[in-house]
Coordinates of C-alpha atoms in Angstrom, one line a residue:
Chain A
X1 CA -113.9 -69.0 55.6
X2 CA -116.4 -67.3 52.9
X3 CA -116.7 -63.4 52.2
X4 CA -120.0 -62.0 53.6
X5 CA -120.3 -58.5 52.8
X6 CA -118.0 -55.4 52.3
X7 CA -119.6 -52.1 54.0
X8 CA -118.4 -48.7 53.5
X9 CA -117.4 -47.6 57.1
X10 CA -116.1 -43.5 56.7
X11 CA -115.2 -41.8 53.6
X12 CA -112.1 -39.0 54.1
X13 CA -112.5 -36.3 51.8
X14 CA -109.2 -34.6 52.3
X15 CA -107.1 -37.8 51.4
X16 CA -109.6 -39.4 49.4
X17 CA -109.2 -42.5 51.5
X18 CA -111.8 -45.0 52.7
X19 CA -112.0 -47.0 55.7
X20 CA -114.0 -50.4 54.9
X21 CA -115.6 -53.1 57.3
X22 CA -114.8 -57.0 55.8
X23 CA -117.2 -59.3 57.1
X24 CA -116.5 -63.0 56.6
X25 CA -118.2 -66.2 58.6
X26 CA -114.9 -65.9 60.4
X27 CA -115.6 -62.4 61.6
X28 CA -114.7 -58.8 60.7
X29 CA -111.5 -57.4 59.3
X30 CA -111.1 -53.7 58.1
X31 CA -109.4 -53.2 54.0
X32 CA -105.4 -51.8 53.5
X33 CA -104.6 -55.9 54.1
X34 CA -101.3 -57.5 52.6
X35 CA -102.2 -60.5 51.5
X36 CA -100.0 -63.6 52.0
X37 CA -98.0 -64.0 49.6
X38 CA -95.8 -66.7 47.2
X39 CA -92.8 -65.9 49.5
X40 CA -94.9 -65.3 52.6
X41 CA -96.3 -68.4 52.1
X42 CA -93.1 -70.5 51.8
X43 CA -91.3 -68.7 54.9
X44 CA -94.4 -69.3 56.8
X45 CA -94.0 -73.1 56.4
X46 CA -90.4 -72.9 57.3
X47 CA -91.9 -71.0 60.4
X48 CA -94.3 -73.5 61.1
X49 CA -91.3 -76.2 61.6
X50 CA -90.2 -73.9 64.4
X51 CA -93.6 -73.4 66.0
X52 CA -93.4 -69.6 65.0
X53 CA -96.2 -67.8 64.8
X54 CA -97.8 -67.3 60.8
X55 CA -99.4 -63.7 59.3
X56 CA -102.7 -62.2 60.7
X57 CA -103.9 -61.6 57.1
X58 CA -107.5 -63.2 56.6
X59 CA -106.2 -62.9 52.7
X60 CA -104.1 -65.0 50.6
X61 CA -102.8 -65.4 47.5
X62 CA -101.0 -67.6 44.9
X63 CA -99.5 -66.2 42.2
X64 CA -98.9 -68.8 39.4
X65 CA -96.0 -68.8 36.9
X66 CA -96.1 -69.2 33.4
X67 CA -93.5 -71.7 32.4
X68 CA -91.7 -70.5 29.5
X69 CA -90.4 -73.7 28.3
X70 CA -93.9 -75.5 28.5
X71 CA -96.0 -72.8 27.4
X72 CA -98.5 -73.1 30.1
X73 CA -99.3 -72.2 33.6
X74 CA -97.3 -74.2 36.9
X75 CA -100.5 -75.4 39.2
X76 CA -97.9 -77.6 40.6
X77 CA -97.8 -75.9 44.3
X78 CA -101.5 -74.5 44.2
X79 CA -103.4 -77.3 46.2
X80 CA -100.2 -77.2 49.0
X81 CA -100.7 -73.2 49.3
X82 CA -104.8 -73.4 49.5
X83 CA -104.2 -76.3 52.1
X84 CA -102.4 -74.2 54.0
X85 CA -104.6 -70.8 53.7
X86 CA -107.6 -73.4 55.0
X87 CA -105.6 -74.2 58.1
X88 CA -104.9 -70.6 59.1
X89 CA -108.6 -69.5 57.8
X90 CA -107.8 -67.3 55.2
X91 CA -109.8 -66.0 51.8
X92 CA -107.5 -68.1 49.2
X93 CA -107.3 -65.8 45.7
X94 CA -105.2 -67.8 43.1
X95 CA -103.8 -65.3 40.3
X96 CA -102.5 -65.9 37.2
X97 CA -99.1 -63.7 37.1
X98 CA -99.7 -62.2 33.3
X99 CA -96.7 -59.9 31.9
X100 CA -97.8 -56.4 30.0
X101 CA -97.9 -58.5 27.1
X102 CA -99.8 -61.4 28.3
X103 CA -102.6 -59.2 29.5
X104 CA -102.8 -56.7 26.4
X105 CA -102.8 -60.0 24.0
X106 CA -105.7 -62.1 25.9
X107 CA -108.6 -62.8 24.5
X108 CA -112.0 -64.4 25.9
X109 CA -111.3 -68.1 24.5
X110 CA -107.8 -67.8 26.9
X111 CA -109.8 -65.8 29.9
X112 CA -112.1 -68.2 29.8
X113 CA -109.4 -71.1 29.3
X114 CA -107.3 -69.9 32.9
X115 CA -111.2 -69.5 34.3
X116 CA -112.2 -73.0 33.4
X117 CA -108.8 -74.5 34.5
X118 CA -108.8 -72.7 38.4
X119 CA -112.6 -73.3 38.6
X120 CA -112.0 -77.2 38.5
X121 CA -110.1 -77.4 40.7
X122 CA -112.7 -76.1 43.0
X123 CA -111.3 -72.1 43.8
X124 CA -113.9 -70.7 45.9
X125 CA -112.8 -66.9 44.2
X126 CA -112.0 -67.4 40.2
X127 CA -110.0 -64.6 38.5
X128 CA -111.6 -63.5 35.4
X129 CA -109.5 -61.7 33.0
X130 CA -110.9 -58.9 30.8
X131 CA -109.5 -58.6 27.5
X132 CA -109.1 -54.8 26.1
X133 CA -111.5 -53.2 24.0
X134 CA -114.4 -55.4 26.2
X135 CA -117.2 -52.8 27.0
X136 CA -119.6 -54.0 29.8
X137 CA -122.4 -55.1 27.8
X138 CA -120.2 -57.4 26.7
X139 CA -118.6 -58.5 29.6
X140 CA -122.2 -58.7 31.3
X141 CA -122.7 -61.1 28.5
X142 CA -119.5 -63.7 29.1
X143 CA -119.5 -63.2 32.8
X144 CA -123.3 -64.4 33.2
X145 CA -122.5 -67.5 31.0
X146 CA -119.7 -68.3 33.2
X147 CA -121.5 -67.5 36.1
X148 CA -123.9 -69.7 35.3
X149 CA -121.6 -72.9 35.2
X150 CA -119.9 -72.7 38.6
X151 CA -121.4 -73.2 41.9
X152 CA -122.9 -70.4 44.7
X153 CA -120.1 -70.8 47.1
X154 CA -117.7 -69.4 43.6
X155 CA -117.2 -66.2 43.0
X156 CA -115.4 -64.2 40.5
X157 CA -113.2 -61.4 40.8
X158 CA -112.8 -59.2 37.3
X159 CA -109.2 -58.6 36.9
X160 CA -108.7 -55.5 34.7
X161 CA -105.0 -54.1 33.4
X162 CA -104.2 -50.1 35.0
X163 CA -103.1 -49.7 31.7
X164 CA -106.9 -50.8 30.2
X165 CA -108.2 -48.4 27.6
X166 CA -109.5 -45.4 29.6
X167 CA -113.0 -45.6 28.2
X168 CA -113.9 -49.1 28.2
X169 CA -111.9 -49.3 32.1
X170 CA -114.8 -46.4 33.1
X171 CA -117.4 -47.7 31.8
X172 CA -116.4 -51.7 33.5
X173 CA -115.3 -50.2 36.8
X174 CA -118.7 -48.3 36.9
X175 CA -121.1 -50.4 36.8
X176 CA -119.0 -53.6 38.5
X177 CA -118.5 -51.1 41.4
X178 CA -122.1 -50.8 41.9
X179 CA -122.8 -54.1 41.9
X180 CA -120.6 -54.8 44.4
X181 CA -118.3 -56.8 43.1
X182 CA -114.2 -58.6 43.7
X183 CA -112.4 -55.9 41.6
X184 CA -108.8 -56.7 40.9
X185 CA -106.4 -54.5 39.3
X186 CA -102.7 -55.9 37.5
X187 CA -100.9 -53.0 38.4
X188 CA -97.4 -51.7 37.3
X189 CA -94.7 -48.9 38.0
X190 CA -97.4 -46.0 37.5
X191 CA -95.2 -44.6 35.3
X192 CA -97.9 -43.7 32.2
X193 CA -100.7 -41.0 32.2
X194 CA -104.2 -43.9 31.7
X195 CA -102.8 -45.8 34.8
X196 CA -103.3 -42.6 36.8
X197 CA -106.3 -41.1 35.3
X198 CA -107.8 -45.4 35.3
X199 CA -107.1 -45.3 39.0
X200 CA -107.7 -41.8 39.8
X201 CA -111.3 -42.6 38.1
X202 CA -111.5 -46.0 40.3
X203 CA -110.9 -43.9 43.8
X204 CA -113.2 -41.3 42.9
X205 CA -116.1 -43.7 42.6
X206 CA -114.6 -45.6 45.2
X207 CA -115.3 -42.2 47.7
X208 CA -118.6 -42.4 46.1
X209 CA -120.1 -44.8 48.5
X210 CA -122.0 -43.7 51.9
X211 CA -121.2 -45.0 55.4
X212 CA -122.7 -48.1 55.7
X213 CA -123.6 -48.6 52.0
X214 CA -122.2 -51.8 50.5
X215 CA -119.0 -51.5 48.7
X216 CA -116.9 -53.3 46.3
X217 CA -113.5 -54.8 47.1
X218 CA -110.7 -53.9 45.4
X219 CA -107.3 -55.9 45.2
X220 CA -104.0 -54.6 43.8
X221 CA -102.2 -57.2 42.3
X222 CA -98.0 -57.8 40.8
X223 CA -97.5 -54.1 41.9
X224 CA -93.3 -53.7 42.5
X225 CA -92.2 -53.9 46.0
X226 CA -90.5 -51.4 46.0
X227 CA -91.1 -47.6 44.2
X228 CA -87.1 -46.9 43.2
X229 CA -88.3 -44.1 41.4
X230 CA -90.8 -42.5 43.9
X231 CA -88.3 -42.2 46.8
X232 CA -88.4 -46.2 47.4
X233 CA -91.7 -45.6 48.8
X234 CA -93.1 -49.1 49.1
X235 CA -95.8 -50.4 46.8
X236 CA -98.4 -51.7 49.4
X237 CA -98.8 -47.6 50.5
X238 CA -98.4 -46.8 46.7
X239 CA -101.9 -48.7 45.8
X240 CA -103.3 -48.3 49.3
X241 CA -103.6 -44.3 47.9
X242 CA -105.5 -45.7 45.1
X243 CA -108.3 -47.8 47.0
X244 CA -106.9 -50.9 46.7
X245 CA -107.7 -52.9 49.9
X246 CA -106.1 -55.9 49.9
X247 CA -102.5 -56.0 48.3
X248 CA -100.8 -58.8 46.6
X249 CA -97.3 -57.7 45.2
X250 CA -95.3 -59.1 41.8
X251 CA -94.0 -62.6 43.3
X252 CA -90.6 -63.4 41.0
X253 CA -90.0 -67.2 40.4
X254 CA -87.0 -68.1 40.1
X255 CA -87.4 -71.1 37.8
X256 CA -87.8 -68.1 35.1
X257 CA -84.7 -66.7 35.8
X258 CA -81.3 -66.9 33.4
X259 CA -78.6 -68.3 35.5
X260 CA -76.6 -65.6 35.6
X261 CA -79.3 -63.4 37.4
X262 CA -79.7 -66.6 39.7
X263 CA -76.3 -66.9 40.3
X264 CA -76.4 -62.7 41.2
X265 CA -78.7 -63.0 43.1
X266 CA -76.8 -65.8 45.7
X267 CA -74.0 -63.8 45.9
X268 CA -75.9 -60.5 47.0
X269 CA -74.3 -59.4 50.2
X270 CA -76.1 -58.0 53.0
X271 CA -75.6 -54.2 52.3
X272 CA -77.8 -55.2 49.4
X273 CA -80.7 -56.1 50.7
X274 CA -83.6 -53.5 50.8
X275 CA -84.5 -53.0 54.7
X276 CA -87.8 -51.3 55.7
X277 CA -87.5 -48.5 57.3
X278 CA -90.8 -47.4 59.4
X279 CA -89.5 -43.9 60.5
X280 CA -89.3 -42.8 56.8
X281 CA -92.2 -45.5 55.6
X282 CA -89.6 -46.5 53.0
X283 CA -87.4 -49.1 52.0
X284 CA -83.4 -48.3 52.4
X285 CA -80.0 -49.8 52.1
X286 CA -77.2 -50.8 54.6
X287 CA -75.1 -47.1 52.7
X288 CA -77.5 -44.5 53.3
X289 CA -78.2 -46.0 57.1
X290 CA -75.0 -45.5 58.2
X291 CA -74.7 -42.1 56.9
X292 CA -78.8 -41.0 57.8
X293 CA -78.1 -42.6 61.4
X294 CA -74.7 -43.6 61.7
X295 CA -75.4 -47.7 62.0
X296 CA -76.1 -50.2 59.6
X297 CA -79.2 -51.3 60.3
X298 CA -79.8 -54.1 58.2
X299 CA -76.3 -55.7 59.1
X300 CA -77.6 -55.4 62.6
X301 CA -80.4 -56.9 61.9
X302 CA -79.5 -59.5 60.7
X303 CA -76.8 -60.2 63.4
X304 CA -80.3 -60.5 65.3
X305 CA -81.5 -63.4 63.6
X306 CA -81.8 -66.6 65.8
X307 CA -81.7 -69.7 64.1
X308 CA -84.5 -70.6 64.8
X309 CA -86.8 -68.5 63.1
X310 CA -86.6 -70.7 60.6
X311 CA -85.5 -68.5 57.9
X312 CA -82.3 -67.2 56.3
X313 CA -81.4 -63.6 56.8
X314 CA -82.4 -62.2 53.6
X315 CA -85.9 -64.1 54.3
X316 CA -86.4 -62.4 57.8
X317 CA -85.9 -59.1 56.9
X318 CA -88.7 -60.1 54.1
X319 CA -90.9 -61.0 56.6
X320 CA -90.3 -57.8 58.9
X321 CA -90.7 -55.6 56.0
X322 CA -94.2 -57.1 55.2
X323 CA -95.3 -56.9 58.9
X324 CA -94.2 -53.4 59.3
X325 CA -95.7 -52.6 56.0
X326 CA -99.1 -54.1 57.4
X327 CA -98.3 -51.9 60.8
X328 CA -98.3 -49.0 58.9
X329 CA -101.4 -49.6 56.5
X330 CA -103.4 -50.1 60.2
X331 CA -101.7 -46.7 61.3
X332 CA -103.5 -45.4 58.5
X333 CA -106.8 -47.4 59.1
X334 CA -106.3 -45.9 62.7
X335 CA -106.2 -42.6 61.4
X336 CA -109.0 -43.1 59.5
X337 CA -110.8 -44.3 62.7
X338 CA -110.4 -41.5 64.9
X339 CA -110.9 -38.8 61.9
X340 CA -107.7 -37.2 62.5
X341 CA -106.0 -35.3 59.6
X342 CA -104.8 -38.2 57.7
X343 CA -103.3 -36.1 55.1
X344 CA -101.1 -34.4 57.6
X345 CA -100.3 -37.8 59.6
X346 CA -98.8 -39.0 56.2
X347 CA -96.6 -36.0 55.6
X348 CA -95.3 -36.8 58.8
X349 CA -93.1 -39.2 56.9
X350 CA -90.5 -38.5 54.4
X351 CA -91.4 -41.1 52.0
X352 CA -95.2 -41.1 52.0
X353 CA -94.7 -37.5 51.6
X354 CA -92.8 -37.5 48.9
X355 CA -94.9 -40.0 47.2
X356 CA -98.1 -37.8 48.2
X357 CA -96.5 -34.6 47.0
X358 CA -95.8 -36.3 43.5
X359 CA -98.3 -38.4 42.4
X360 CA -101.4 -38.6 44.8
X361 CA -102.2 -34.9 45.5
X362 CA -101.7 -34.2 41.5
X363 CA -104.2 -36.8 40.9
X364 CA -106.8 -35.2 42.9
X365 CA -107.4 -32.8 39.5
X366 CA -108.6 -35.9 37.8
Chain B
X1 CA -95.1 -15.7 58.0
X2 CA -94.1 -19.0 59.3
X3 CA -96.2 -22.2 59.3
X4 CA -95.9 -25.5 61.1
X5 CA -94.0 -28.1 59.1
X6 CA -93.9 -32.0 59.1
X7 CA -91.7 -34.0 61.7
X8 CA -89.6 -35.5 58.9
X9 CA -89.3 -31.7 57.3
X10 CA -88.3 -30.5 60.9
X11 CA -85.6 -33.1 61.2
X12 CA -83.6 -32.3 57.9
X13 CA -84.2 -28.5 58.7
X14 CA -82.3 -29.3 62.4
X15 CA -79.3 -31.0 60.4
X16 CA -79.1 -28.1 58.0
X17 CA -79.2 -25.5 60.9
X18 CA -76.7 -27.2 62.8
X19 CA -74.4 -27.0 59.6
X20 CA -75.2 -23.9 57.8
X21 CA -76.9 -21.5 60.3
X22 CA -78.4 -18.4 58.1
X23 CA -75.6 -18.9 55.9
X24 CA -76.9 -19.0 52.0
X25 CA -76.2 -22.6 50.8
X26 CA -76.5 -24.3 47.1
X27 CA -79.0 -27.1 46.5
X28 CA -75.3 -29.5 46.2
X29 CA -74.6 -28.9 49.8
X30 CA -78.0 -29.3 50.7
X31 CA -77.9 -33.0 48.9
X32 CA -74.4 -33.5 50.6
X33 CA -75.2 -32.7 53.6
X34 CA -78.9 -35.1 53.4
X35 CA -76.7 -37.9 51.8
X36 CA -79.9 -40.5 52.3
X37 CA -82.3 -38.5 50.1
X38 CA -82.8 -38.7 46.5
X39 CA -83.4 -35.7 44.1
X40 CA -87.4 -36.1 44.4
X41 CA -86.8 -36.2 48.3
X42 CA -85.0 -33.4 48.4
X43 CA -86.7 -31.3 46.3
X44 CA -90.2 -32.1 48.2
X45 CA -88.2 -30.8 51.1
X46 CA -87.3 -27.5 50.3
X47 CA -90.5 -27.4 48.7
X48 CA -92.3 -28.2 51.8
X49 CA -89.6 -25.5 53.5
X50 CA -90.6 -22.8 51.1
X51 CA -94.6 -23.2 51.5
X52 CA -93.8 -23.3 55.3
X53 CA -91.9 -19.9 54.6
X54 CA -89.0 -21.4 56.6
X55 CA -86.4 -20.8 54.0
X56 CA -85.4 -17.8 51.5
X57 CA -84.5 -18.3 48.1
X58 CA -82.6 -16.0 46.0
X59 CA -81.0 -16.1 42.5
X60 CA -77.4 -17.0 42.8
X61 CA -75.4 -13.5 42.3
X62 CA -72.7 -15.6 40.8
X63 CA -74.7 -17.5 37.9
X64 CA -78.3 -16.5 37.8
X65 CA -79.5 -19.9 36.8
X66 CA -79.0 -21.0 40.2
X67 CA -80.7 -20.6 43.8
X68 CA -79.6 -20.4 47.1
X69 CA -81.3 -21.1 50.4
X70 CA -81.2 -19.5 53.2
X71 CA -83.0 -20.8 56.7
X72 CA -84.3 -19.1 58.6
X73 CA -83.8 -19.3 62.2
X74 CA -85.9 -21.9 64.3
X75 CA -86.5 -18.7 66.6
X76 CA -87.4 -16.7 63.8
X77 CA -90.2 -19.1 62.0
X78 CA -91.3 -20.1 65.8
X79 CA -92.1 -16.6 66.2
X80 CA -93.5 -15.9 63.3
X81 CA -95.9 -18.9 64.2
X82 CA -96.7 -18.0 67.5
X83 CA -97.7 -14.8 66.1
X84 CA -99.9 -16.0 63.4
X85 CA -101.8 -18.3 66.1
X86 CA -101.9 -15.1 68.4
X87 CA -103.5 -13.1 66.0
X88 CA -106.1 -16.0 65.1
X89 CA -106.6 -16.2 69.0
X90 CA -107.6 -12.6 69.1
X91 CA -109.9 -12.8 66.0
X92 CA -111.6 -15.4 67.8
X93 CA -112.7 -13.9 70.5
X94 CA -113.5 -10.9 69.1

């Protein structure tokens, strides 16, 4: 499956939301998509064993670790998880998973370095990381070079930090948003003034496009699951209010844990576990279910679990949270759709609302 | 007067009602008696209570640096709504 073209289909100027038509030679497919994931991916293979159905999602990702002790980057599992995006049809974005530090230290020899190693091993969409301080003359300059060494059916999606200078993000997004291009943002907790006013910038001009005028696609990528501090909104909404359109959360390997986080996180018990709650669009704990609606949901749901879903509890109420997620993004699309008051359809719900209240409508000033 | 408020709003207003009635009540009881909701949640809540005009606040006679709430009746603010959307009935067909 290839990407064809991205068309602005209806701009909503209340919520600042856009509704987007992806055509690919498979067919059409409209943005807010979760894109499989690193953990998606595996419990979709334990799935498969079972003859269970796999993920809609015409998008998927593979976040690669950076192996501490070897000082370079794992492709050990890419070629199993592209094989497996081919057989289901999906867009296959691999992504190197950077850290704050990572990202603020790279410079073009190493963007180019990651570029190089993904691009031989014949990615079809190549992540291209832009180190701070690059202005777009600049990155005009490296991106036509590289362009000029890969084939037509590669493609290169410019992978900016939220927390990117605010000048030099402007003047980037600005023109690579015109030229309708695979944006990519690394994301984080939104906790600092530039990653607002960055993305605030990014959905203005985002909003700027007419109906049926080409438009860029924009992918959200290592945001947290889950916004503790924002009401435990979950991320996927979180960057949906800030045009991403398709969403590929922080994946945590486990090979990079210490043992004693490892050994932690075996021993979690189910009143632990983060369920997903779609009356409050939220994520919540076994605790405050029993005293919100008298039953503990998450141990009931995993009393549910046959074995033959393939999965351990913990995994399955993974994979419900991420369909319900996508459930809820298409509630949104359907919104959109119809032209109803999106605005008031999201403050329908506690924890959209709450996240709305706090950090999108505040924004709009920007 | 009174406006229309979200369905999550509505639902924490139902649980307070059934506790509290027109009683005045602190913000601890309100957070006791909404035990899943954080501080932000909460405080979006009466927020969204006080723009709908469903809720009074007043300085606490005891210590002035604190407010109390008190609801106003679902009667009351229904009233009050079907009033406003009476009045913009008759505006429009005049």
């Amino acid at each position: 499956m290839f990407l064809k073209e991205i068309k602005t289909e209806l701009v909503d100027e209340d919520s600042r939301l856009v509704l987007k038509k992806i055509i690919t030679s498979d067919g059409e497919y409209r943005n807010r998509k979760i894109a499989v994931t690193n953990s998606i991916f595996h419990s979709e293979s334990e799935r498969e064993k079972y003859g269970k159905d796999v993920y809609t999602s015409p998008f998927q990702t593979h976040h690669l670790r950076w192996d501490k002790k070897s000082k370079s980057w794992d492709y050990s599992s890419i070629d199993k998880a592209k094989q497996h995006s081919k057989k289901y049809g999906r867009l296959f974005i691999p992504y190197h998973q950077k850290n704050q530090e990572q990202l603020e230290n790279i410079n073009w020899s190493e963007s180019e370095g990651d570029f190089f190693d993904l691009a031989d091993r014949g990615m079809n969409i190549i992540p291209c990381y832009v180190p701070l301080g690059t202005n777009y003359k600049e990155l005009k300059q490296r991106t036509d070079d590289l362009k000029s060494v890969i084939s037509k059916t590669q493609k290169i999606i410019y992978i900016l930090s939220s927390k990117h200078p605010v000048e030099s993000f402007d003047s980037i997004i600005k023109e690579q948003m015109k030229a309708d291009a695979l944006i990519g943002i690394n994301c984080y907790e939104l906790t600092t003034p530039t990653e607002v006013v960055n993305l605030s910038k990014l959905r203005k001009l985002n909003c700027s496009f007419k109906t049926g005028e080409h438009s860029p696609l924009i992918f959200a990528f290592n945001y947290p699951r889950i916004f503790i501090d924002h009401s435990n909104v979950a991320g996927s909404f979180v960057y949906s209010c800030f045009s991403a359109d398709v969403l590929s959360e922080k994946a945590h390997f486990l090979e990079n844990m210490p043992p004693h986080i490892l050994e932690k996180i075996k021993a979690k018990s189910p009143e632990e576990f983060y369920l997903y709650d779609s009356a409050q669009r939220g994520f919540n704990k076994s605790l405050t279910q029993k005293q919100w609606y008298g039953i503990d949901m998450t141990r009931n749901y995993m009393n549910s679990v046959s074995v033959n879903e393939g999965l351990m509890g913990h995994q399955v109420i993974r994979w419900q949270a991420h369909y319900n997620q996508q459930l809820d993004l298409e509630l949104i699309n359907d919104a959109l759709a119809r032209k109803e008051n999106v605005v008031e359809f999201i403050r329908n719900y506690s924890r959209w609302n709450v996240f709305w209240d706090r950090k999108v409508a505040p924004s709009f000033s920007i | 007067m009174a406006k229309a408020i979200p369905k999550w709003v509505m639902n924490r207003y139902s649980i307070l009602w059934n506790e509290f009635k027109d009683n005045a009540i602190t913000y601890e009881e309100i957070k006791n008696a909404l035990p899943i909701d954080d501080k932000n949640t909460i405080s979006v809540f009466l927020n969204e209570l006080r723009k709908a005009e469903w809720v009074d606040i007043q300085l606490d006679t005891q210590d002035a640096r604190k407010r109390v709430y008190i609801l106003k009746s679902p009667g009351q603010a229904v009233g009050e709504f079907e009033n406003v959307s009476e009045r913009n009935k008759n505006r429009i067909s005049r």
